[in-house]
PDB file of C-alpha atoms and ligand atoms in Angstrom:
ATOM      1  CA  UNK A   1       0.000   0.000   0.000  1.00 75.00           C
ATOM      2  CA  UNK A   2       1.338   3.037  -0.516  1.00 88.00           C
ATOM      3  CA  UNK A   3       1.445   6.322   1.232  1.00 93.00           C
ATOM      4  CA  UNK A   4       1.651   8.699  -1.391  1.00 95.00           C
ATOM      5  CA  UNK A   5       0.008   8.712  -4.789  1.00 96.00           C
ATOM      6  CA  UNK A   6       0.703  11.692  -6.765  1.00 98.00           C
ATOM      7  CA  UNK A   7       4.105  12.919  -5.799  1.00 98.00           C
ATOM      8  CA  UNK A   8       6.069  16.136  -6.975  1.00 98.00           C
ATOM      9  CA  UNK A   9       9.857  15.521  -7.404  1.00 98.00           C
ATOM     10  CA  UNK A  10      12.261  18.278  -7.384  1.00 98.00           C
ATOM     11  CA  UNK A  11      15.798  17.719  -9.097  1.00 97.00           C
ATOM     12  CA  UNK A  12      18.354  20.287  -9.266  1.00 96.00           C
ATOM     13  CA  UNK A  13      20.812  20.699 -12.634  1.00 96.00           C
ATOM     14  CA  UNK A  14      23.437  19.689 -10.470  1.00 94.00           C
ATOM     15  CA  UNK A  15      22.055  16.098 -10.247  1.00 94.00           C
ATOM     16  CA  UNK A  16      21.939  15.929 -13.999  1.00 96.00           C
ATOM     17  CA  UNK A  17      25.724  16.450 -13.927  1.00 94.00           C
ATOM     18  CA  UNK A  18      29.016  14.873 -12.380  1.00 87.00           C
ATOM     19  CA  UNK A  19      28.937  16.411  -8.635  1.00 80.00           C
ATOM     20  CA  UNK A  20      29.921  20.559  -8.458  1.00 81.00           C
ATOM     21  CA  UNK A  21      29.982  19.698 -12.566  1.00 88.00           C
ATOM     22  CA  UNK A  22      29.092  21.668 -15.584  1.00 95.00           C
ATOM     23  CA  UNK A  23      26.214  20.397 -17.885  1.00 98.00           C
ATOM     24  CA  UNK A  24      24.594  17.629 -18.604  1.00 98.00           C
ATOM     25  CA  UNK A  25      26.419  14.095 -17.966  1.00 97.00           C
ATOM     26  CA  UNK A  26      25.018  11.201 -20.382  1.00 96.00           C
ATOM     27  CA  UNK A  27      25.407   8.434 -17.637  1.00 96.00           C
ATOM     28  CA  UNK A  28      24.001  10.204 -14.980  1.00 95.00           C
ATOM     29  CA  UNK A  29      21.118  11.762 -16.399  1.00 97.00           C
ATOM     30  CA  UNK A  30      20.014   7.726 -17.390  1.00 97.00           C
ATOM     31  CA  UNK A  31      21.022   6.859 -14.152  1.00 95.00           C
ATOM     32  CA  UNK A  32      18.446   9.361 -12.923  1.00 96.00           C
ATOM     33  CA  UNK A  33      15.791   8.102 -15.292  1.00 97.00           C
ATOM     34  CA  UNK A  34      16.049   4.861 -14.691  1.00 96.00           C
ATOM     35  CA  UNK A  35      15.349   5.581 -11.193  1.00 96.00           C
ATOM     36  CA  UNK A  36      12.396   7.511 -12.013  1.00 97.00           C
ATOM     37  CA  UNK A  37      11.044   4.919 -14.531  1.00 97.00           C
ATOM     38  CA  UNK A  38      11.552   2.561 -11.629  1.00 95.00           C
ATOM     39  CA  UNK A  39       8.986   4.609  -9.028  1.00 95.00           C
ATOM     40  CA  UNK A  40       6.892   4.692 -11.780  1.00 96.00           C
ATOM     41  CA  UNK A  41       5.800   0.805 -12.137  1.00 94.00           C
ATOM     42  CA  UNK A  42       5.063   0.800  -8.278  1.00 93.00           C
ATOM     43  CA  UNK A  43       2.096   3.046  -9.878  1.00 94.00           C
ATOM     44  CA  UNK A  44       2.989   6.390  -8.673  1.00 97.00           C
ATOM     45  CA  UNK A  45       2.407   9.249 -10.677  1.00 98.00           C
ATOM     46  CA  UNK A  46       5.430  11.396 -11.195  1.00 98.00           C
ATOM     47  CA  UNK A  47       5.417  15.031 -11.927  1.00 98.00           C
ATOM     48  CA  UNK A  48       9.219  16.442 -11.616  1.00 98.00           C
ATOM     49  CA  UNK A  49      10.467  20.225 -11.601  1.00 98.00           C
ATOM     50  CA  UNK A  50      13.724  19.854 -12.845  1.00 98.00           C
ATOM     51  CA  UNK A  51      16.312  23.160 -11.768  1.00 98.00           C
ATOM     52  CA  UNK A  52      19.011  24.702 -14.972  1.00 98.00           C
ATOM     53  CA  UNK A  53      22.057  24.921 -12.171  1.00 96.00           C
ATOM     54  CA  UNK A  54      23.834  22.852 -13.744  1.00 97.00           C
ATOM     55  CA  UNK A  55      23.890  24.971 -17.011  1.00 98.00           C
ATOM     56  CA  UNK A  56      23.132  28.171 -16.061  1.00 97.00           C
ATOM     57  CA  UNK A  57      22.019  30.748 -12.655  1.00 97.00           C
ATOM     58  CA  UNK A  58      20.190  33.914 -13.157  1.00 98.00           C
ATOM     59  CA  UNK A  59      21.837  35.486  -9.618  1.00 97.00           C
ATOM     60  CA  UNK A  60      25.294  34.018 -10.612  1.00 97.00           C
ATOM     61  CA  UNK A  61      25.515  35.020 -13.647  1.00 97.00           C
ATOM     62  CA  UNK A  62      24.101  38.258 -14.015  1.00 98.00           C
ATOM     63  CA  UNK A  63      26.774  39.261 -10.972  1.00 97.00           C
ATOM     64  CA  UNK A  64      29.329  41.175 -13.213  1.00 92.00           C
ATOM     65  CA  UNK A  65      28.051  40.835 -16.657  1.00 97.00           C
ATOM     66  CA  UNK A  66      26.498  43.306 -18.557  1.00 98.00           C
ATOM     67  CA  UNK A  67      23.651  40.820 -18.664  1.00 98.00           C
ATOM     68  CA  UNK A  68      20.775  41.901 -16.391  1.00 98.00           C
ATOM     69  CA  UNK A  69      19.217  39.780 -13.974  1.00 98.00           C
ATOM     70  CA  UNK A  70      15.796  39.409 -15.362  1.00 98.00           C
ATOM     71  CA  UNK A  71      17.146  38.242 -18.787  1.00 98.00           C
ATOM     72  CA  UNK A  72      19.966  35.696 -17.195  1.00 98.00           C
ATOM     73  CA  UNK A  73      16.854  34.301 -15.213  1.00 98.00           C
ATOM     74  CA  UNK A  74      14.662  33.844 -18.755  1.00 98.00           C
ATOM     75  CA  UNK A  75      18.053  32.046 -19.434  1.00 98.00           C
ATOM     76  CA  UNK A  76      18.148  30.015 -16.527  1.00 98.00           C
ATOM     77  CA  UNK A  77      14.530  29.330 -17.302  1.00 98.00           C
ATOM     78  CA  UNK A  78      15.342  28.214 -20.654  1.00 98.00           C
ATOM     79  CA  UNK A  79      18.155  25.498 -19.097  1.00 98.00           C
ATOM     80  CA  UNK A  80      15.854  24.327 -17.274  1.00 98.00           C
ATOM     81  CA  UNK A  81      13.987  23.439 -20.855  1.00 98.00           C
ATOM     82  CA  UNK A  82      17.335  21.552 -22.108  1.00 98.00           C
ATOM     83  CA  UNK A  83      17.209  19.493 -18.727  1.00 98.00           C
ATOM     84  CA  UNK A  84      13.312  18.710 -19.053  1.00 98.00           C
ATOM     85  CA  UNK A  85      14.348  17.363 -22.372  1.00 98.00           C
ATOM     86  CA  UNK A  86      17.429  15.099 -21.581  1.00 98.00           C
ATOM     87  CA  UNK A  87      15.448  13.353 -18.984  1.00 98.00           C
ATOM     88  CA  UNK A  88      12.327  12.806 -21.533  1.00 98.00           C
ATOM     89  CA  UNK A  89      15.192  11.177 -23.625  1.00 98.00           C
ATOM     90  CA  UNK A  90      16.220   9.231 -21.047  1.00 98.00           C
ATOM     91  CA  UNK A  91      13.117   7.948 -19.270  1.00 98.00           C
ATOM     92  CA  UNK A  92      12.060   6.733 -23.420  1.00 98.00           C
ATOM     93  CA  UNK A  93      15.030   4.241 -23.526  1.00 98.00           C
ATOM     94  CA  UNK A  94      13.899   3.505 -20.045  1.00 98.00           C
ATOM     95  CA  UNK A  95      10.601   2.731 -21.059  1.00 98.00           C
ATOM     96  CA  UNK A  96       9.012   5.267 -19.265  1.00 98.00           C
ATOM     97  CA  UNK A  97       6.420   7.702 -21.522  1.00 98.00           C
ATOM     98  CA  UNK A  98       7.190  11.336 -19.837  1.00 98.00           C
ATOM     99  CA  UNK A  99       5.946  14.914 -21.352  1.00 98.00           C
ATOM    100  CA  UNK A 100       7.783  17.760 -20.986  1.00 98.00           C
ATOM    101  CA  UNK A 101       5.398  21.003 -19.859  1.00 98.00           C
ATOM    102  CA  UNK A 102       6.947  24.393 -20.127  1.00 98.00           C
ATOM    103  CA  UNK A 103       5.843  27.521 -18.342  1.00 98.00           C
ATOM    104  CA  UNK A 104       8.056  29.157 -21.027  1.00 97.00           C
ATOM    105  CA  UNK A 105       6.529  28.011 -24.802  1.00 95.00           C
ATOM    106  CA  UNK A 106       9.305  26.354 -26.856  1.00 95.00           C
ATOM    107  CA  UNK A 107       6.255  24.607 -28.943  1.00 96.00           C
ATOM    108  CA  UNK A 108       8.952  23.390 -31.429  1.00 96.00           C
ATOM    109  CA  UNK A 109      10.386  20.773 -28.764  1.00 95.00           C
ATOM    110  CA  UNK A 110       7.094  20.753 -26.307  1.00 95.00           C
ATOM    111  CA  UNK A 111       4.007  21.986 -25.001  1.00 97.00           C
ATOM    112  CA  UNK A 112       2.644  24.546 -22.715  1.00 97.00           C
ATOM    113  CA  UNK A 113       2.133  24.123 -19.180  1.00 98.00           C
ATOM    114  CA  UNK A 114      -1.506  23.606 -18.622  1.00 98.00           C
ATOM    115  CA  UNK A 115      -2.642  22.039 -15.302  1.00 98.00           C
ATOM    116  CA  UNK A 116      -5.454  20.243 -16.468  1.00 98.00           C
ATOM    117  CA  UNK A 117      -3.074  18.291 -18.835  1.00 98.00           C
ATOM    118  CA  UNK A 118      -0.607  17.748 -16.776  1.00 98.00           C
ATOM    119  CA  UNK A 119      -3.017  15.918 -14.415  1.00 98.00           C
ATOM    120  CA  UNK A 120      -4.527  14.063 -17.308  1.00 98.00           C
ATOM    121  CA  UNK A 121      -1.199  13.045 -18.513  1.00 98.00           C
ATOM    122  CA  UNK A 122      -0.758  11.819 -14.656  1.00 98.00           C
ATOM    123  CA  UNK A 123      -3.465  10.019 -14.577  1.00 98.00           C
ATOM    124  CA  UNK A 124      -2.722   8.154 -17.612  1.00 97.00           C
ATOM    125  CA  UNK A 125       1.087   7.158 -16.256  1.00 96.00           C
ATOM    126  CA  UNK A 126       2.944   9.530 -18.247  1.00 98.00           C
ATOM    127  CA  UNK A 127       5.446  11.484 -16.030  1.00 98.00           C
ATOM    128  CA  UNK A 128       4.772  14.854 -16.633  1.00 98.00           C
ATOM    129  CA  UNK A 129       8.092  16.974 -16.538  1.00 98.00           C
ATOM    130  CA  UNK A 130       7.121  20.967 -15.655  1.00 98.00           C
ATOM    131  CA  UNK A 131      10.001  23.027 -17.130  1.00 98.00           C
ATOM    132  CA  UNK A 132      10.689  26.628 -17.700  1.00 98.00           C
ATOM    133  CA  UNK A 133       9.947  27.098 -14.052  1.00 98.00           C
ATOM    134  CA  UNK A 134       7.629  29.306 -12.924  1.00 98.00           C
ATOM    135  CA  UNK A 135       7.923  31.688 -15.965  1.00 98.00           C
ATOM    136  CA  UNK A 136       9.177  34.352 -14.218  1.00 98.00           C
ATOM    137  CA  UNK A 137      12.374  35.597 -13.597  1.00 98.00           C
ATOM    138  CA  UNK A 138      13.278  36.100 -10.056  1.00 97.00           C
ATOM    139  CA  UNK A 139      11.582  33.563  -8.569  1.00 97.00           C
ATOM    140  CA  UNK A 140      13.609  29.213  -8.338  1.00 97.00           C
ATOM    141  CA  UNK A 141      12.869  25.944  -9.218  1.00 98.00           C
ATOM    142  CA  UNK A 142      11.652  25.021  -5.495  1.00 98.00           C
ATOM    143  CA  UNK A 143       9.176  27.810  -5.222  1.00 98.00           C
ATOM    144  CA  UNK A 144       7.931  26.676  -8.911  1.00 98.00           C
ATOM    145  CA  UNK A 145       8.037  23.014  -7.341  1.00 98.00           C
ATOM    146  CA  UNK A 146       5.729  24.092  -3.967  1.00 98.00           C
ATOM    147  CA  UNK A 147       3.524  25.991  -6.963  1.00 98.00           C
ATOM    148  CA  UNK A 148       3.057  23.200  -8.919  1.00 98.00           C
ATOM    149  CA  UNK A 149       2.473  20.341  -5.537  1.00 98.00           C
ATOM    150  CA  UNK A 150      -0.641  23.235  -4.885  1.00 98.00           C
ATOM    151  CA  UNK A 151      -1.705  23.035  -8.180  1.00 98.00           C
ATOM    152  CA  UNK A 152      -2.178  19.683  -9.281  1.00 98.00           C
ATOM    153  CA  UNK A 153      -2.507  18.413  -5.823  1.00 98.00           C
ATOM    154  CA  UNK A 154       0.321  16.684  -5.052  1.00 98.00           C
ATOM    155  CA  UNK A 155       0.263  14.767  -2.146  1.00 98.00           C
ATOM    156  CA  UNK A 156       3.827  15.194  -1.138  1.00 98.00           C
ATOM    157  CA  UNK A 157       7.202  16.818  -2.307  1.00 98.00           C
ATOM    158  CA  UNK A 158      10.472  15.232  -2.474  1.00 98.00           C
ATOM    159  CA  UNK A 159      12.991  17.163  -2.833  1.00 97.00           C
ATOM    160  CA  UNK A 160      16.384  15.292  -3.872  1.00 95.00           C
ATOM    161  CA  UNK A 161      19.534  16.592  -2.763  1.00 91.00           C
ATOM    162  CA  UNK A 162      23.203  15.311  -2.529  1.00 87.00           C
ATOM    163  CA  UNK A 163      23.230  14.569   1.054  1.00 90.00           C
ATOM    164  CA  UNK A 164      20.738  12.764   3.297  1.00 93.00           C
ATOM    165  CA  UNK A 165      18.175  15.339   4.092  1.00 95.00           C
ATOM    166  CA  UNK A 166      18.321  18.657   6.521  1.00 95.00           C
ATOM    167  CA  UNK A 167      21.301  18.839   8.897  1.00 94.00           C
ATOM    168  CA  UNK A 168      22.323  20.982  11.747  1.00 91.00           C
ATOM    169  CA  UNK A 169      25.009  22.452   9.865  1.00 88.00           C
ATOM    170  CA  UNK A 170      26.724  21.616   6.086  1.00 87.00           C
ATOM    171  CA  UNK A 171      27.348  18.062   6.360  1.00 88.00           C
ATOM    172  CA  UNK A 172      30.002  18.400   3.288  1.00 86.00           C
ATOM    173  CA  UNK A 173      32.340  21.004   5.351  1.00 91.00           C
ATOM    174  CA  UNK A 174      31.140  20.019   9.251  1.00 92.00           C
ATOM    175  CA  UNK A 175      31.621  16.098  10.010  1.00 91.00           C
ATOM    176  CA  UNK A 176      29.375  16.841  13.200  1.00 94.00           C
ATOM    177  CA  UNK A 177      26.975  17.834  11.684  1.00 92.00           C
ATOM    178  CA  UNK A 178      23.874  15.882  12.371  1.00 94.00           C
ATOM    179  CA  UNK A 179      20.199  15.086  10.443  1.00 96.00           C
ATOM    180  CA  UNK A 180      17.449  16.399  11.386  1.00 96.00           C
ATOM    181  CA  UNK A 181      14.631  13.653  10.865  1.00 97.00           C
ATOM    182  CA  UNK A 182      11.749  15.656  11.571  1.00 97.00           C
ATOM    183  CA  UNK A 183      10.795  20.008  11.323  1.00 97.00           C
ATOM    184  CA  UNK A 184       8.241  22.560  10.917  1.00 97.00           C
ATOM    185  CA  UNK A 185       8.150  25.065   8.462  1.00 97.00           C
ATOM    186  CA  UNK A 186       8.120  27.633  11.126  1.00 96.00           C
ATOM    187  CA  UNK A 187      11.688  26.643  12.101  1.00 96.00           C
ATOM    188  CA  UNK A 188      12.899  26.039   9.210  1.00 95.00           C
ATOM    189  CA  UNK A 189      11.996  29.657   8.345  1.00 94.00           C
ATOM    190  CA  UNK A 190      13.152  30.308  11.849  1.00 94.00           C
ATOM    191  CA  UNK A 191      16.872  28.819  11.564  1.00 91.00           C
ATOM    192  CA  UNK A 192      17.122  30.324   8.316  1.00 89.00           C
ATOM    193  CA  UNK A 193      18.127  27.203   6.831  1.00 88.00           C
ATOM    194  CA  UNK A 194      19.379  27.154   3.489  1.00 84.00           C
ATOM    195  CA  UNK A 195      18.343  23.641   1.869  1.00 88.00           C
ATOM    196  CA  UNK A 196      14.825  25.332   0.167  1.00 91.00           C
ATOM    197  CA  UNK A 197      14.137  28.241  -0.344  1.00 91.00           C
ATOM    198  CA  UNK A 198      12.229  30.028   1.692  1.00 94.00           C
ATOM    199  CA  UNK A 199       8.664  31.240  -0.703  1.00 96.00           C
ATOM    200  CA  UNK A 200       8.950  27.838  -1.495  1.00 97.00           C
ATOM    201  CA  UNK A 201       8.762  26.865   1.866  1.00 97.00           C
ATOM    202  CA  UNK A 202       5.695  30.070   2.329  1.00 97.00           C
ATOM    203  CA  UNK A 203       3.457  27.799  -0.017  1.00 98.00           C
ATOM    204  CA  UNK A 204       3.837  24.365   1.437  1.00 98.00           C
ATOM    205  CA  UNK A 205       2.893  26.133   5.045  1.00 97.00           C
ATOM    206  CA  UNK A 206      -0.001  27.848   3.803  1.00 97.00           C
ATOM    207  CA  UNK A 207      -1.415  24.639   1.904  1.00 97.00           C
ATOM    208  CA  UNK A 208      -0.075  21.742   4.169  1.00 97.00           C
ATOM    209  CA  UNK A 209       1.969  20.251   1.626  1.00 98.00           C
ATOM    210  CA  UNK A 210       4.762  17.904   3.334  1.00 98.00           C
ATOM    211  CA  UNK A 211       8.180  17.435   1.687  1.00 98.00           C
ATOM    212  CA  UNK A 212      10.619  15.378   2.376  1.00 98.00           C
ATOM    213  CA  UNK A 213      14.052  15.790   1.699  1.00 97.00           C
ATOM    214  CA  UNK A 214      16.120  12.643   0.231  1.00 97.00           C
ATOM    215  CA  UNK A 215      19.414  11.553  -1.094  1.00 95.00           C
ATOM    216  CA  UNK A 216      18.782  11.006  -4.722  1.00 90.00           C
ATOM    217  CA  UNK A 217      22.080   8.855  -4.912  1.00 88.00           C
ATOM    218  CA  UNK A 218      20.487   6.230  -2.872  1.00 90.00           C
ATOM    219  CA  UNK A 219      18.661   3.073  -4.453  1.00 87.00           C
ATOM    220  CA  UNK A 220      15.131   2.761  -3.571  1.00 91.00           C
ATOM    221  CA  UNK A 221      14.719   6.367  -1.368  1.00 93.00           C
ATOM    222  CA  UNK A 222      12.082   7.673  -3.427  1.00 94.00           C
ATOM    223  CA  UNK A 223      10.085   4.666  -3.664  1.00 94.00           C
ATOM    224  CA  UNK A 224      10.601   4.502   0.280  1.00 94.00           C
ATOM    225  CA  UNK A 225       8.721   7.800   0.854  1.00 95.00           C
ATOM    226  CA  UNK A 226       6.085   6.703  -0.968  1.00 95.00           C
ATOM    227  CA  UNK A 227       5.525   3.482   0.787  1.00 94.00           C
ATOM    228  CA  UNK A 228       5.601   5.972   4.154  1.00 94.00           C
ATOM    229  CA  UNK A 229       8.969   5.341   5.193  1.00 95.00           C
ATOM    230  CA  UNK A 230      10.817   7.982   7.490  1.00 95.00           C
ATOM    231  CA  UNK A 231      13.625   8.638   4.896  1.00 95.00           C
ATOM    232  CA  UNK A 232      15.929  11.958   5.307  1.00 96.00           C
ATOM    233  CA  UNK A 233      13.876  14.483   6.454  1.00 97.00           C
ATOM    234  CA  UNK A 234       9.932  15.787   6.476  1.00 98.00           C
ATOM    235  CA  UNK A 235       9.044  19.539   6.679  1.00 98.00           C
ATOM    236  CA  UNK A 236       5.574  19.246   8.041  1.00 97.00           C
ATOM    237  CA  UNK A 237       3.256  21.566  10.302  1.00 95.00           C
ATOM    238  CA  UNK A 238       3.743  19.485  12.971  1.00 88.00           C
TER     239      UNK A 238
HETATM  240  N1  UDP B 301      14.521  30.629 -12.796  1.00 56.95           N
HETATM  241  C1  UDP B 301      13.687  31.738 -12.840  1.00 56.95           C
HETATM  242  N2  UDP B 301      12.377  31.590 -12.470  1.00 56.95           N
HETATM  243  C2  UDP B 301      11.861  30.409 -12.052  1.00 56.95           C
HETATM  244  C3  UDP B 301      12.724  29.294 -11.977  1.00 56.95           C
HETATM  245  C4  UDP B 301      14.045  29.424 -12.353  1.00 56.95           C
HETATM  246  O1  UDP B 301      14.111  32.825 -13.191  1.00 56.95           O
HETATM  247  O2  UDP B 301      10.658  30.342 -11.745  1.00 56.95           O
HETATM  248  C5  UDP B 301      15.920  30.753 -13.282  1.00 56.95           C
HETATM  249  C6  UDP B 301      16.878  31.339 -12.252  1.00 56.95           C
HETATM  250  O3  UDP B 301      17.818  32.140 -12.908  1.00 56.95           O
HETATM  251  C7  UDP B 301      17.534  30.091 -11.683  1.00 56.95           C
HETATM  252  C8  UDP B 301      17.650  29.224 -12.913  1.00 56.95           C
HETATM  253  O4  UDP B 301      16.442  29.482 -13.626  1.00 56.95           O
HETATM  254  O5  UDP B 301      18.810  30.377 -11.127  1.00 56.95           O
HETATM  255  C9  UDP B 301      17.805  27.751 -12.639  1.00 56.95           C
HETATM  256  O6  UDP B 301      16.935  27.339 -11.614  1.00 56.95           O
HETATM  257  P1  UDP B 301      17.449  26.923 -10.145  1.00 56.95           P
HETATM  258  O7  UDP B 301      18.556  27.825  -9.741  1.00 56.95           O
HETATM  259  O8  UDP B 301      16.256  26.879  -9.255  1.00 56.95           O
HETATM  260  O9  UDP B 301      18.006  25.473 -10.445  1.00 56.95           O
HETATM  261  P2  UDP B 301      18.622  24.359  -9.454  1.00 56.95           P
HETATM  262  O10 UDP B 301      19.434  25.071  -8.413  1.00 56.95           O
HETATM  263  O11 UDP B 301      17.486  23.623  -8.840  1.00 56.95           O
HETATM  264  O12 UDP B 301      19.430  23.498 -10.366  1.00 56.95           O
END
């Protein structure tokens, strides 16, 4: 039985890529789909929000260029398009059907975000991947990802990272560091702690959407949430 039907994943670039990489990495973005395929026969129904870090920031690269921030964030939008688009690729040769749905219209590679066909799409076992973000500059991939869990009813978030979930400190640079299993928005907000960001975090509050935070690396960790397991860590209201 599981615990979670409808789930909204949210990759970063960065796992599209080798770790602290540049673009996007042939084995690992398979790797990543065949994964995803994977969740997918349990009979989940898999809408991702993949992020463009991996290819390009808005913030970052605006900083010093003659580029301003609003059109470096269009751009960052529009990596987040050549993501969406590797990982269709890759769930096909994984067997996996998967739509790509931009908020930013590229019709000559795929369609417009439009929620009623995304659930559709859902509902008929084709993982539905939401690109171009939100649409707007200035705004990330996780608050696009808490947008989109409101708007087609997700029933939770996962949010895949590089490291096991929410910790005290960076587990990378602090060995001590230690994870947090369980947290409410309120503190995350509170702490001021950097692993989503924080409108993101605004939305799931105000429409009691859980999220758990995962190691992506890890065989069988989304497919554990879903069954209910306590994997990582779960931002909740209580
Ligand atoms: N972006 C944007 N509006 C959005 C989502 C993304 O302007 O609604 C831009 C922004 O420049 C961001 C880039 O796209 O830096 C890539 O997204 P993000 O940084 O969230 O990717 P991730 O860190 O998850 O790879």
């Amino acid at each position: 039985m599981m615990k979670y039907k409808r789930v909204l994943l949210k990759i970063s670039g960065e796992s599209l890529c080798e770790p602290g990489g540049f673009g996007i990495d042939d084995a690992q973005t398979r790797e990543i789909a065949e994964m995803i395929a994977k969740v997918c026969k349990t009979g989940a129904q898999v809408a991702i929000v993949v992020g463009g870090g991996n290819l390009l920031r808005g913030k970052t690269f605006s900083k010093d260029s003659y580029i301003p921030r609003a059109t470096a964030d269009y751009m960052g939008m529009l990596a987040t398009v050549m993501n969406a688009t590797a990982l269709r690729e890759g769930l096909a040769i994984s067997g996996q059907p998967a739509r790509v749905l931009s908020a930013i219209e590229v019709p000559a590679i795929n369609e417009r975000f439009v929620r009623r066909n995304c659930i559709s799409y859902l509902e008929q076992n084709s993982v539905t991947i939401l690109a171009g973000g939100t649409g707007n500059p200035f705004f990330s991939t996780d608050t696009c990802a808490a947008l989109r869990a409101a708007e087609i009813d997700a029933d939770v978030i996962i949010k895949a990272t590089k490291v096991d979930g929410v910790f005290t400190d960076d587990p990378v640079t602090n060995p001590s560091a230690e994870l947090i299993p369980k947290i409410t928005y309120q503190d995350i907000l509170h702490k001021d702690l950097k692993v989503i960001d924080h409108a993101a975090i605004s939305i799931c509050r105000e429409n009691n959407i859980p999220i758990r935070v995962i190691n992506i690396f890890k065989e069988n960790n989304i497919s554990d949430v879903l069954a209910g397991k306590d994997i990582g860590t779960l931002i909740s209201n209580q």
